[in-house]
Tab-separated table of C-alpha atoms and ligand atoms in Angstrom:
chain	number	residue	atom	x	y	z
A	30	MET	CA	-98.106	49.644	87.973
A	31	LYS	CA	-96.161	46.786	86.398
A	32	VAL	CA	-97.115	44.512	89.274
A	33	LEU	CA	-100.759	45.552	89.146
A	34	TYR	CA	-101.054	45.098	85.375
A	35	ARG	CA	-99.187	41.804	85.363
A	36	LEU	CA	-101.547	40.364	87.986
A	37	ARG	CA	-104.541	41.650	86.036
A	38	LYS	CA	-103.247	40.055	82.866
A	39	ALA	CA	-103.052	36.743	84.715
A	40	ASP	CA	-106.745	37.194	85.589
A	41	TYR	CA	-106.277	38.074	89.215
A	42	GLN	CA	-107.639	41.094	91.024
A	43	ALA	CA	-105.017	43.634	92.036
A	44	TYR	CA	-105.233	46.830	94.072
A	45	LEU	CA	-102.941	49.290	95.760
A	46	VAL	CA	-103.801	49.403	99.433
A	47	GLY	CA	-102.824	50.854	102.786
A	48	GLY	CA	-100.289	53.556	103.422
A	49	CYS	CA	-99.665	54.433	99.790
A	50	VAL	CA	-103.329	55.149	99.020
A	51	ARG	CA	-103.695	57.064	102.280
A	52	ASP	CA	-100.585	59.133	101.602
A	53	LEU	CA	-101.372	59.766	97.918
A	54	LEU	CA	-104.768	61.140	98.935
A	55	LEU	CA	-102.940	63.636	101.145
A	56	GLY	CA	-100.566	64.558	98.352
A	57	TYR	CA	-97.554	62.900	99.985
A	58	GLU	CA	-95.132	60.709	98.155
A	59	PRO	CA	-95.624	57.201	99.546
A	60	LYS	CA	-92.692	55.502	101.222
A	61	ASP	CA	-93.540	52.245	99.487
A	62	PHE	CA	-96.369	50.602	97.601
A	63	ASP	CA	-98.376	47.680	98.915
A	64	VAL	CA	-100.326	45.570	96.476
A	65	VAL	CA	-103.110	43.207	97.407
A	66	THR	CA	-104.607	40.469	95.272
A	67	ASP	CA	-106.810	37.372	95.312
A	68	ALA	CA	-103.876	35.306	94.036
A	69	HIS	CA	-102.362	33.061	96.725
A	70	PRO	CA	-98.647	33.419	97.529
A	71	GLU	CA	-97.646	30.483	95.321
A	72	GLN	CA	-99.774	31.840	92.476
A	73	ILE	CA	-98.118	35.235	92.850
A	74	ARG	CA	-94.755	33.545	92.619
A	75	ALA	CA	-95.828	31.832	89.434
A	76	VAL	CA	-96.655	35.209	87.843
A	77	PHE	CA	-93.346	36.913	88.683
A	78	ARG	CA	-89.867	35.605	88.109
A	79	ASN	CA	-88.365	38.204	90.447
A	80	CYS	CA	-90.446	37.149	93.433
A	81	ARG	CA	-89.701	35.788	96.883
A	82	LEU	CA	-92.179	34.570	99.510
A	83	ILE	CA	-91.494	35.819	103.010
A	84	GLY	CA	-92.950	35.811	106.526
A	85	ARG	CA	-94.481	33.147	108.683
A	86	ARG	CA	-96.766	35.233	110.876
A	87	PHE	CA	-98.048	36.984	107.792
A	88	ARG	CA	-97.020	35.282	104.573
A	89	LEU	CA	-96.592	37.531	101.555
A	90	ALA	CA	-94.661	37.972	98.328
A	91	HIS	CA	-91.859	40.396	97.630
A	92	VAL	CA	-91.516	41.345	93.976
A	93	HIS	CA	-88.062	42.747	93.271
A	94	PHE	CA	-87.267	45.456	90.728
A	95	GLY	CA	-83.597	46.243	91.118
A	96	HIS	CA	-83.386	47.947	94.506
A	97	GLU	CA	-87.133	48.337	94.810
A	98	ILE	CA	-89.411	45.828	96.459
A	99	VAL	CA	-93.162	45.784	95.988
A	100	GLU	CA	-95.000	43.888	98.678
A	101	VAL	CA	-97.838	41.744	97.347
A	102	ALA	CA	-100.243	40.242	99.881
A	103	THR	CA	-103.215	37.951	99.419
A	104	PHE	CA	-106.644	39.116	100.662
A	105	ARG	CA	-107.034	38.001	104.283
A	106	GLY	CA	-110.287	36.308	105.272
A	107	LEU	CA	-112.318	36.836	108.423
A	108	ASN	CA	-112.348	33.492	110.154
A	109	ASN	CA	-110.949	30.033	110.149
A	110	GLU	CA	-114.116	28.096	109.385
A	111	ASP	CA	-114.907	29.718	106.047
A	112	GLY	CA	-111.427	30.453	104.772
A	113	GLU	CA	-108.592	28.163	103.918
A	114	GLY	CA	-105.136	28.478	105.456
A	115	ASP	CA	-104.441	29.047	109.101
A	116	ARG	CA	-104.826	31.684	111.735
A	117	GLN	CA	-103.464	31.249	115.199
A	118	GLN	CA	-104.674	33.300	118.123
A	119	GLY	CA	-103.214	33.266	121.628
A	120	ARG	CA	-105.349	32.965	124.754
A	121	ASP	CA	-104.918	36.692	125.328
A	122	GLY	CA	-106.577	37.356	121.945
A	123	ARG	CA	-103.304	38.178	120.222
A	124	ILE	CA	-103.120	37.059	116.617
A	125	LEU	CA	-99.984	34.974	116.238
A	126	ARG	CA	-100.454	34.044	112.632
A	127	ASP	CA	-102.839	35.247	109.980
A	128	ASN	CA	-102.808	33.232	106.802
A	129	VAL	CA	-106.506	32.741	106.178
A	130	TYR	CA	-107.375	33.976	102.708
A	131	GLY	CA	-110.648	35.628	101.693
A	132	THR	CA	-112.299	38.376	99.649
A	133	ILE	CA	-111.398	42.022	99.281
A	134	GLU	CA	-114.188	43.074	101.620
A	135	GLU	CA	-113.077	40.612	104.298
A	136	ASP	CA	-109.545	41.861	103.779
A	137	ALA	CA	-110.681	45.426	104.477
A	138	TRP	CA	-112.146	44.454	107.845
A	139	ARG	CA	-108.896	42.759	108.877
A	140	ARG	CA	-106.893	45.961	108.513
A	141	ASP	CA	-106.065	48.247	111.410
A	142	PHE	CA	-107.361	51.773	110.709
A	143	THR	CA	-110.161	52.852	108.392
A	144	VAL	CA	-107.805	55.171	106.495
A	145	ASN	CA	-105.464	52.203	105.956
A	146	ALA	CA	-108.216	50.135	104.342
A	147	LEU	CA	-108.648	52.088	101.126
A	148	TYR	CA	-108.103	50.207	97.835
A	149	TYR	CA	-107.067	51.854	94.631
A	150	ASN	CA	-108.413	50.108	91.571
A	151	ILE	CA	-106.322	50.602	88.441
A	152	ARG	CA	-109.099	49.312	86.213
A	153	ASP	CA	-111.275	52.410	86.678
A	154	PHE	CA	-109.021	54.615	88.841
A	155	SER	CA	-111.465	54.489	91.727
A	156	VAL	CA	-110.933	54.155	95.463
A	157	VAL	CA	-112.829	51.261	97.005
A	158	ASP	CA	-113.910	51.864	100.594
A	159	PHE	CA	-115.793	49.336	102.742
A	160	VAL	CA	-115.199	50.837	106.177
A	161	GLY	CA	-115.824	54.590	105.949
A	162	GLY	CA	-112.148	55.324	105.449
A	163	MET	CA	-112.685	58.194	102.999
A	164	GLU	CA	-114.838	60.070	105.485
A	165	ASP	CA	-112.321	59.616	108.289
A	166	HIS	CA	-109.555	60.557	105.906
A	167	SER	CA	-111.135	63.913	105.054
A	168	ALA	CA	-111.885	64.549	108.724
A	169	GLY	CA	-108.322	63.652	109.719
A	170	ILE	CA	-109.399	60.871	112.039
A	171	LEU	CA	-107.507	57.714	112.834
A	172	ARG	CA	-110.061	55.098	113.832
A	173	LEU	CA	-109.625	51.385	114.369
A	174	ILE	CA	-111.967	49.223	112.347
A	175	GLY	CA	-114.357	47.382	114.674
A	176	ASP	CA	-114.158	47.144	118.454
A	177	PRO	CA	-111.112	49.157	119.588
A	178	GLU	CA	-110.313	47.087	122.663
A	179	GLN	CA	-110.462	43.825	120.741
A	180	ARG	CA	-108.413	45.184	117.868
A	181	PHE	CA	-105.716	46.499	120.214
A	182	ARG	CA	-105.628	43.182	122.069
A	183	GLU	CA	-105.327	41.227	118.804
A	184	ASP	CA	-102.202	43.183	118.028
A	185	PRO	CA	-100.934	45.650	120.645
A	186	VAL	CA	-98.444	47.097	118.132
A	187	ARG	CA	-101.472	48.879	116.650
A	188	MET	CA	-101.184	51.285	119.613
A	189	LEU	CA	-97.732	52.291	118.407
A	190	ARG	CA	-98.980	52.514	114.852
A	191	ALA	CA	-101.809	54.795	116.000
A	192	VAL	CA	-99.307	57.221	117.489
A	193	ARG	CA	-96.982	56.987	114.506
A	194	PHE	CA	-99.695	57.733	111.943
A	195	ALA	CA	-101.393	60.400	114.066
A	196	VAL	CA	-98.144	62.338	114.305
A	197	LYS	CA	-97.026	61.766	110.736
A	198	LEU	CA	-100.365	62.643	109.150
A	199	GLY	CA	-101.436	65.260	111.674
A	200	PHE	CA	-104.553	63.166	112.348
A	201	THR	CA	-106.423	62.754	115.616
A	202	ILE	CA	-106.803	59.338	117.171
A	203	HIS	CA	-110.539	58.869	117.647
A	204	PRO	CA	-111.366	59.252	121.375
A	205	ASP	CA	-112.966	55.781	121.509
A	206	CYS	CA	-109.628	54.304	120.458
A	207	ALA	CA	-107.348	56.712	122.299
A	208	ALA	CA	-109.066	56.023	125.613
A	209	TRP	CA	-107.975	52.369	125.530
A	210	ILE	CA	-104.305	52.945	124.931
A	211	PRO	CA	-103.122	53.798	128.454
A	212	HIS	CA	-105.012	50.772	129.785
A	213	LEU	CA	-103.570	48.359	127.249
A	214	ALA	CA	-100.062	49.803	126.890
A	215	HIS	CA	-98.620	47.058	129.114
A	216	LEU	CA	-99.563	44.470	126.453
A	217	LEU	CA	-96.508	45.573	124.497
A	218	GLU	CA	-94.467	43.558	126.977
A	219	ASP	CA	-95.593	40.375	125.207
A	220	ILE	CA	-94.581	41.473	121.731
A	221	PRO	CA	-91.480	39.766	120.320
A	222	SER	CA	-88.511	42.063	120.866
A	223	PRO	CA	-87.319	42.169	117.213
A	224	ARG	CA	-90.681	43.501	116.082
A	225	LEU	CA	-90.561	46.226	118.720
A	226	TYR	CA	-87.096	47.227	117.581
A	227	ASP	CA	-88.395	47.719	114.039
A	228	GLU	CA	-91.356	49.723	115.319
A	229	VAL	CA	-89.211	51.963	117.515
A	230	ILE	CA	-86.975	52.718	114.549
A	231	LYS	CA	-90.017	53.675	112.483
A	232	LEU	CA	-91.411	55.749	115.344
A	233	LEU	CA	-88.291	57.723	116.114
A	234	MET	CA	-86.370	57.792	112.838
A	235	SER	CA	-89.033	59.153	110.505
A	236	GLY	CA	-88.537	62.841	111.159
A	237	TYR	CA	-91.169	63.348	113.873
A	238	ALA	CA	-89.320	62.002	116.879
A	239	VAL	CA	-90.046	64.888	119.251
A	240	GLN	CA	-93.799	64.832	118.793
A	241	THR	CA	-93.869	61.051	118.716
A	242	PHE	CA	-91.952	60.875	121.978
A	243	GLU	CA	-94.402	63.271	123.620
A	244	GLN	CA	-97.372	61.263	122.393
A	245	LEU	CA	-95.824	57.958	123.453
A	246	ARG	CA	-95.362	59.357	126.938
A	247	HIS	CA	-98.847	60.833	126.948
A	248	PHE	CA	-100.345	57.412	126.190
A	249	HIS	CA	-98.094	55.564	128.675
A	250	LEU	CA	-96.527	53.670	125.797
A	251	PHE	CA	-93.033	54.998	126.333
A	252	GLY	CA	-92.756	53.334	129.733
A	253	ALA	CA	-93.765	50.016	128.207
A	254	LEU	CA	-90.897	50.344	125.727
A	255	PHE	CA	-88.209	51.964	127.909
A	256	PRO	CA	-89.164	51.335	131.550
A	257	GLU	CA	-85.891	52.505	133.086
A	258	THR	CA	-85.843	55.725	131.079
A	259	GLU	CA	-89.473	56.397	131.947
A	260	GLU	CA	-88.610	55.988	135.607
A	261	CYS	CA	-85.899	58.642	135.318
A	262	LEU	CA	-88.168	60.960	133.364
A	263	ALA	CA	-90.906	60.592	135.931
A	264	GLN	CA	-88.530	61.662	138.686
A	265	GLU	CA	-87.018	64.543	136.751
A	266	ALA	CA	-85.206	65.440	139.931
A	267	GLU	CA	-82.753	67.891	138.446
A	268	ASP	CA	-84.898	68.951	135.539
A	269	PHE	CA	-82.276	67.648	133.099
A	270	PRO	CA	-83.513	64.296	131.819
A	271	LEU	CA	-86.446	65.439	129.768
A	272	LEU	CA	-84.398	68.219	128.234
A	273	PHE	CA	-81.552	66.013	127.099
A	274	LEU	CA	-83.638	63.354	125.420
A	275	ALA	CA	-85.972	65.862	123.810
A	276	LYS	CA	-82.948	67.723	122.472
A	277	ALA	CA	-81.389	64.533	121.111
A	278	LEU	CA	-84.638	63.683	119.338
A	279	ASP	CA	-84.909	67.201	118.020
A	280	ARG	CA	-81.427	66.829	116.580
A	281	THR	CA	-82.468	63.562	114.928
A	282	ASP	CA	-85.448	65.257	113.271
A	283	GLU	CA	-83.283	68.146	112.169
A	284	ARG	CA	-80.709	65.858	110.573
A	285	LEU	CA	-83.398	63.938	108.707
A	286	GLN	CA	-84.867	67.169	107.458
A	287	GLN	CA	-81.467	68.106	106.065
A	288	ASN	CA	-81.175	64.665	104.470
A	289	LYS	CA	-78.289	63.778	106.769
A	290	GLY	CA	-78.001	60.283	108.100
A	291	VAL	CA	-79.000	59.312	111.604
A	292	SER	CA	-77.645	56.272	113.367
A	293	PRO	CA	-79.723	53.987	115.533
A	294	TYR	CA	-76.859	53.714	118.014
A	295	PHE	CA	-76.850	57.460	118.708
A	296	LEU	CA	-80.613	57.443	119.137
A	297	PHE	CA	-80.592	54.478	121.508
A	298	ALA	CA	-77.577	55.853	123.379
A	299	ALA	CA	-79.642	58.988	124.020
A	300	LEU	CA	-82.784	57.022	124.920
A	301	LEU	CA	-80.981	55.039	127.604
A	302	TRP	CA	-78.527	57.646	128.786
A	303	GLU	CA	-80.482	58.716	131.853
A	304	PRO	CA	-80.595	55.244	133.429
A	305	VAL	CA	-76.917	54.723	132.570
A	306	ARG	CA	-75.903	58.085	133.961
A	307	THR	CA	-77.879	57.893	137.190
A	308	GLN	CA	-76.852	54.314	137.913
A	309	ALA	CA	-73.204	55.057	137.156
A	310	LYS	CA	-73.376	58.139	139.375
A	311	ALA	CA	-74.616	56.027	142.256
A	312	ARG	CA	-71.743	53.580	141.776
A	313	ILE	CA	-69.149	56.316	141.605
A	314	ALA	CA	-70.581	57.834	144.776
A	315	ALA	CA	-70.169	54.419	146.384
A	316	GLY	CA	-66.471	54.455	145.491
A	317	ASP	CA	-66.216	52.816	142.065
A	318	ASN	CA	-63.788	54.107	139.454
A	319	ASP	CA	-65.773	56.156	136.924
A	320	VAL	CA	-64.755	54.366	133.728
A	321	PHE	CA	-65.359	51.021	135.404
A	322	ALA	CA	-68.750	52.178	136.712
A	323	TYR	CA	-69.880	53.208	133.221
A	324	GLN	CA	-68.622	49.960	131.766
A	325	GLU	CA	-70.576	47.844	134.234
A	326	VAL	CA	-73.749	49.901	134.194
A	327	SER	CA	-73.808	50.114	130.389
A	328	ALA	CA	-73.766	46.337	130.103
A	329	GLU	CA	-76.492	45.940	132.715
A	330	VAL	CA	-78.839	48.521	131.244
A	331	ILE	CA	-78.463	47.027	127.766
A	332	ASN	CA	-78.985	43.478	129.003
A	333	ARG	CA	-82.268	44.447	130.595
A	334	GLN	CA	-83.412	46.576	127.652
A	335	VAL	CA	-82.775	44.004	124.913
A	336	ARG	CA	-85.239	41.621	126.527
A	337	ARG	CA	-87.891	44.105	125.526
A	338	ILE	CA	-86.439	45.676	122.400
A	339	ALA	CA	-83.990	43.590	120.407
A	340	ILE	CA	-81.301	46.180	119.804
A	341	PRO	CA	-78.870	44.468	117.415
A	342	ARG	CA	-75.443	43.765	118.824
A	343	THR	CA	-73.637	46.025	116.378
A	344	VAL	CA	-75.822	48.877	117.618
A	345	SER	CA	-75.478	48.141	121.320
A	346	LEU	CA	-71.699	47.772	121.130
A	347	THR	CA	-71.411	51.238	119.633
A	348	MET	CA	-73.832	52.698	122.174
A	349	ARG	CA	-71.613	51.385	124.935
A	350	GLU	CA	-68.566	52.974	123.370
A	351	VAL	CA	-70.275	56.347	123.244
A	352	TRP	CA	-71.310	56.045	126.898
A	353	MET	CA	-67.949	54.804	128.086
A	354	LEU	CA	-66.150	57.648	126.383
A	355	GLN	CA	-68.145	60.187	128.416
A	356	PRO	CA	-66.083	59.889	131.629
A	357	ARG	CA	-62.929	59.648	129.532
A	358	LEU	CA	-63.756	62.970	127.881
A	359	GLU	CA	-63.344	64.559	131.292
A	360	ARG	CA	-59.624	63.759	131.279
A	361	ILE	CA	-58.048	66.525	129.335
A	362	LYS	CA	-54.477	66.560	130.585
A	363	GLY	CA	-51.423	64.911	129.128
A	364	VAL	CA	-51.534	62.529	126.177
A	365	ARG	CA	-55.036	61.204	126.803
A	366	PRO	CA	-56.932	63.814	124.773
A	367	PHE	CA	-54.679	63.098	121.774
A	368	LYS	CA	-55.364	59.403	122.041
A	369	LEU	CA	-59.081	60.018	122.348
A	370	LEU	CA	-59.094	62.024	119.113
A	371	THR	CA	-58.104	58.905	117.205
A	372	HIS	CA	-60.811	56.742	118.788
A	373	PRO	CA	-63.276	55.612	116.082
A	374	ARG	CA	-66.201	56.806	118.235
A	375	PHE	CA	-64.640	60.096	119.250
A	376	ARG	CA	-66.850	62.188	116.997
A	377	ALA	CA	-70.061	60.567	118.207
A	378	ALA	CA	-68.967	60.783	121.833
A	379	TYR	CA	-68.081	64.449	121.387
A	380	ASP	CA	-71.465	65.195	119.774
A	381	PHE	CA	-73.070	63.389	122.674
A	382	LEU	CA	-71.127	65.495	125.169
A	383	VAL	CA	-72.112	68.722	123.397
A	384	LEU	CA	-75.745	67.693	123.578
A	385	ARG	CA	-75.399	66.956	127.285
A	386	ALA	CA	-73.736	70.305	127.839
A	387	GLU	CA	-76.409	72.164	125.892
A	388	THR	CA	-79.066	70.781	128.191
A	389	GLY	CA	-77.147	71.607	131.336
A	390	GLU	CA	-76.250	68.070	132.318
A	391	ALA	CA	-72.551	68.234	131.441
A	392	ASP	CA	-70.059	71.044	131.926
A	393	PRO	CA	-70.370	73.485	128.991
A	394	GLU	CA	-66.738	74.508	129.532
A	395	LEU	CA	-65.655	70.923	129.002
A	396	ALA	CA	-67.601	70.663	125.754
A	397	ASP	CA	-66.167	74.000	124.698
A	398	TRP	CA	-62.650	72.796	125.530
A	399	TRP	CA	-63.090	69.834	123.162
A	400	THR	CA	-64.476	72.062	120.448
A	401	ARG	CA	-61.431	74.307	120.658
A	402	PHE	CA	-59.046	71.397	121.047
A	403	GLN	CA	-60.112	69.842	117.763
A	404	SER	CA	-59.576	72.982	115.712
A	405	ALA	CA	-56.445	74.116	117.525
A	406	GLY	CA	-52.983	73.923	115.989
A	407	GLU	CA	-50.441	71.497	117.368
A	408	ALA	CA	-48.721	73.990	119.650
A	409	GLU	CA	-51.983	75.253	121.044
A	410	GLN	CA	-53.182	71.703	121.637
A	411	LYS	CA	-50.050	70.980	123.610
A	412	ALA	CA	-50.606	74.082	125.670
A	413	MET	CA	-54.221	73.185	126.310
A	414	THR	CA	-53.370	69.742	127.592
A	415	ARG	CA	-50.523	71.091	129.668
A	416	GLU	CA	-52.641	73.609	131.509
A	417	GLY	CA	-55.564	71.320	131.604
A	418	GLY	CA	-57.464	73.942	129.653
A	419	THR	CA	-60.189	76.032	131.170
A	420	ALA	CA	-62.536	73.217	132.084
A	421	ARG	CA	-63.499	73.505	135.714
A	422	ARG	CA	-62.800	69.977	136.760
A	423	SER	CA	-59.202	69.817	135.605
A	424	ARG	CA	-58.233	73.089	137.224
A	425	SER	CA	-58.782	71.675	140.674
A	426	ARG	CA	-56.756	68.620	139.750
A	427	ARG	CA	-53.694	70.464	138.510
A	428	ARG	CA	-50.835	68.272	139.489
A	429	GLY	CA	-47.268	68.046	138.226
A	430	PRO	CA	-46.385	64.611	136.889
A	431	ARG	CA	-48.010	64.854	133.464
A	432	LYS	CA	-46.066	67.908	132.377
A	433	PRO	CA	-42.778	66.252	131.522
A	434	ARG	CA	-44.541	63.696	129.357
A	435	VAL	CA	-46.149	66.350	127.234
A	436	THR	CA	-42.847	68.131	126.914
A	437	ARG	CA	-41.215	64.929	125.798
A	438	ASP	CA	-43.864	64.459	123.087
A	439	ALA	CA	-43.180	67.996	121.938
B	21	ATP	P1	-96.214	53.209	106.156
B	21	ATP	O1	-95.732	52.188	105.160
B	21	ATP	O2	-96.297	54.584	105.646
B	21	ATP	O3	-95.499	53.116	107.447
B	21	ATP	P2	-98.608	51.652	106.033
B	21	ATP	O4	-100.022	51.987	106.425
B	21	ATP	O5	-98.366	51.325	104.606
B	21	ATP	O6	-97.712	52.856	106.523
B	21	ATP	P3	-97.525	49.091	106.574
B	21	ATP	O7	-96.898	48.587	107.824
B	21	ATP	O8	-96.710	49.210	105.339
B	21	ATP	O9	-98.155	50.486	106.960
B	21	ATP	O10	-98.787	48.160	106.295
B	21	ATP	C1	-99.541	48.228	105.115
B	21	ATP	C2	-101.010	48.048	105.421
B	21	ATP	O11	-101.211	46.763	106.028
B	21	ATP	C3	-101.588	49.031	106.414
B	21	ATP	O12	-101.987	50.225	105.809
B	21	ATP	C4	-102.747	48.267	106.991
B	21	ATP	O13	-103.845	48.286	106.133
B	21	ATP	C5	-102.218	46.853	107.037
B	21	ATP	N1	-101.592	46.555	108.332
B	21	ATP	C6	-100.284	46.683	108.642
B	21	ATP	N2	-100.043	46.334	109.905
B	21	ATP	C7	-101.214	45.965	110.429
B	21	ATP	C8	-101.632	45.485	111.700
B	21	ATP	N3	-100.753	45.340	112.688
B	21	ATP	N4	-102.942	45.183	111.854
B	21	ATP	C9	-103.809	45.316	110.839
B	21	ATP	N5	-103.487	45.772	109.658
B	21	ATP	C10	-102.224	46.097	109.422
B	22	MG	MG1	-96.516	50.642	103.733
């Protein structure tokens, strides 16, 4: 409100627009508020002291209020000839830059979905609608403004946004738009990888990961984002892959619902686990040491994936730790389990193992052994590591040499 009134006082137009208007009309609390105005970025900066201009592809102003940021954009115009500023479009029709300014009505036509092009006018508390957004909003329809094919080609990320909003709002993607998605899904390959990382986080860390995942697969978008995982899911040889990932996503949704934190590394570790697991399995079958196999395969899978989705290094390093601890969790004799308990990623790796066990991909007895081991007293722990516990694998490997070491520790 402060931003809107301040702009008005400076004789500019100012509206709330986009997601916040759409969500308020549904009775949801908006995640953030986007303001749009006829003031140009430099003029916006002149009105607010606490203002920073950001973005090259889409230049806009961030007005800071303590921790809060209100995004203020200038009305976008329709084409280069009439408007000032610059718009750059690739040969494939993709919009690379969009800094042509125009009127509110032109701005409406530049937006993605009709329900995202509603403007709230503080002057008379009305909603301004140029594109039939109110009608679609009441009917629960997500419809691209203009020609769907062209609008998806201009910015293929709109396909991901369609899925995200459809799931979040419980809306239906209009058939004329939905029909194009499987045909154009491959265009995501040309999107800069950092932008796709941001989108994937929004898609899968907003509390609707399970449904979103299903829809992404339905529209062939998932394979464009995670080709190696999609390949595993398509094979589904042992019936495990789909279960594990779905379960991991379900857990993510559950945690968000309980206001518990979720970490991108756990999510991405789950998303890429199938390719890592199957490729490591093949290497181990060919004679590689298991820990070494996981180490190598983890690096390879990540290197290929980051070309598409720019997973930050801090995230990918932790993902690798979680993966590489999986074979190590199978060694439950001697001092190793004690050492593993102190590993900074032990808890995450254990949670990961439990999830694998719950979906039948890892040995439930092994997961159970670790559960008991953590809550056991010192003496019991010693006994568990001496016997090798009840986990299947270690029983067959019962050999002598470790025993004295444990006794010495005792
Ligand atoms: P939310 O913030 O809840 O994720 P939103 O609709 O506000 O949803 P933003 O990414 O914040 O989404 O964008 C704000 C508005 O900017 C959108 O509602 C839409 O009008 C416009 N917009 C955003 N991205 C695009 C795009 N790729 N193409 C066209 N218009 C877009
Ligand atoms: Mg928004």
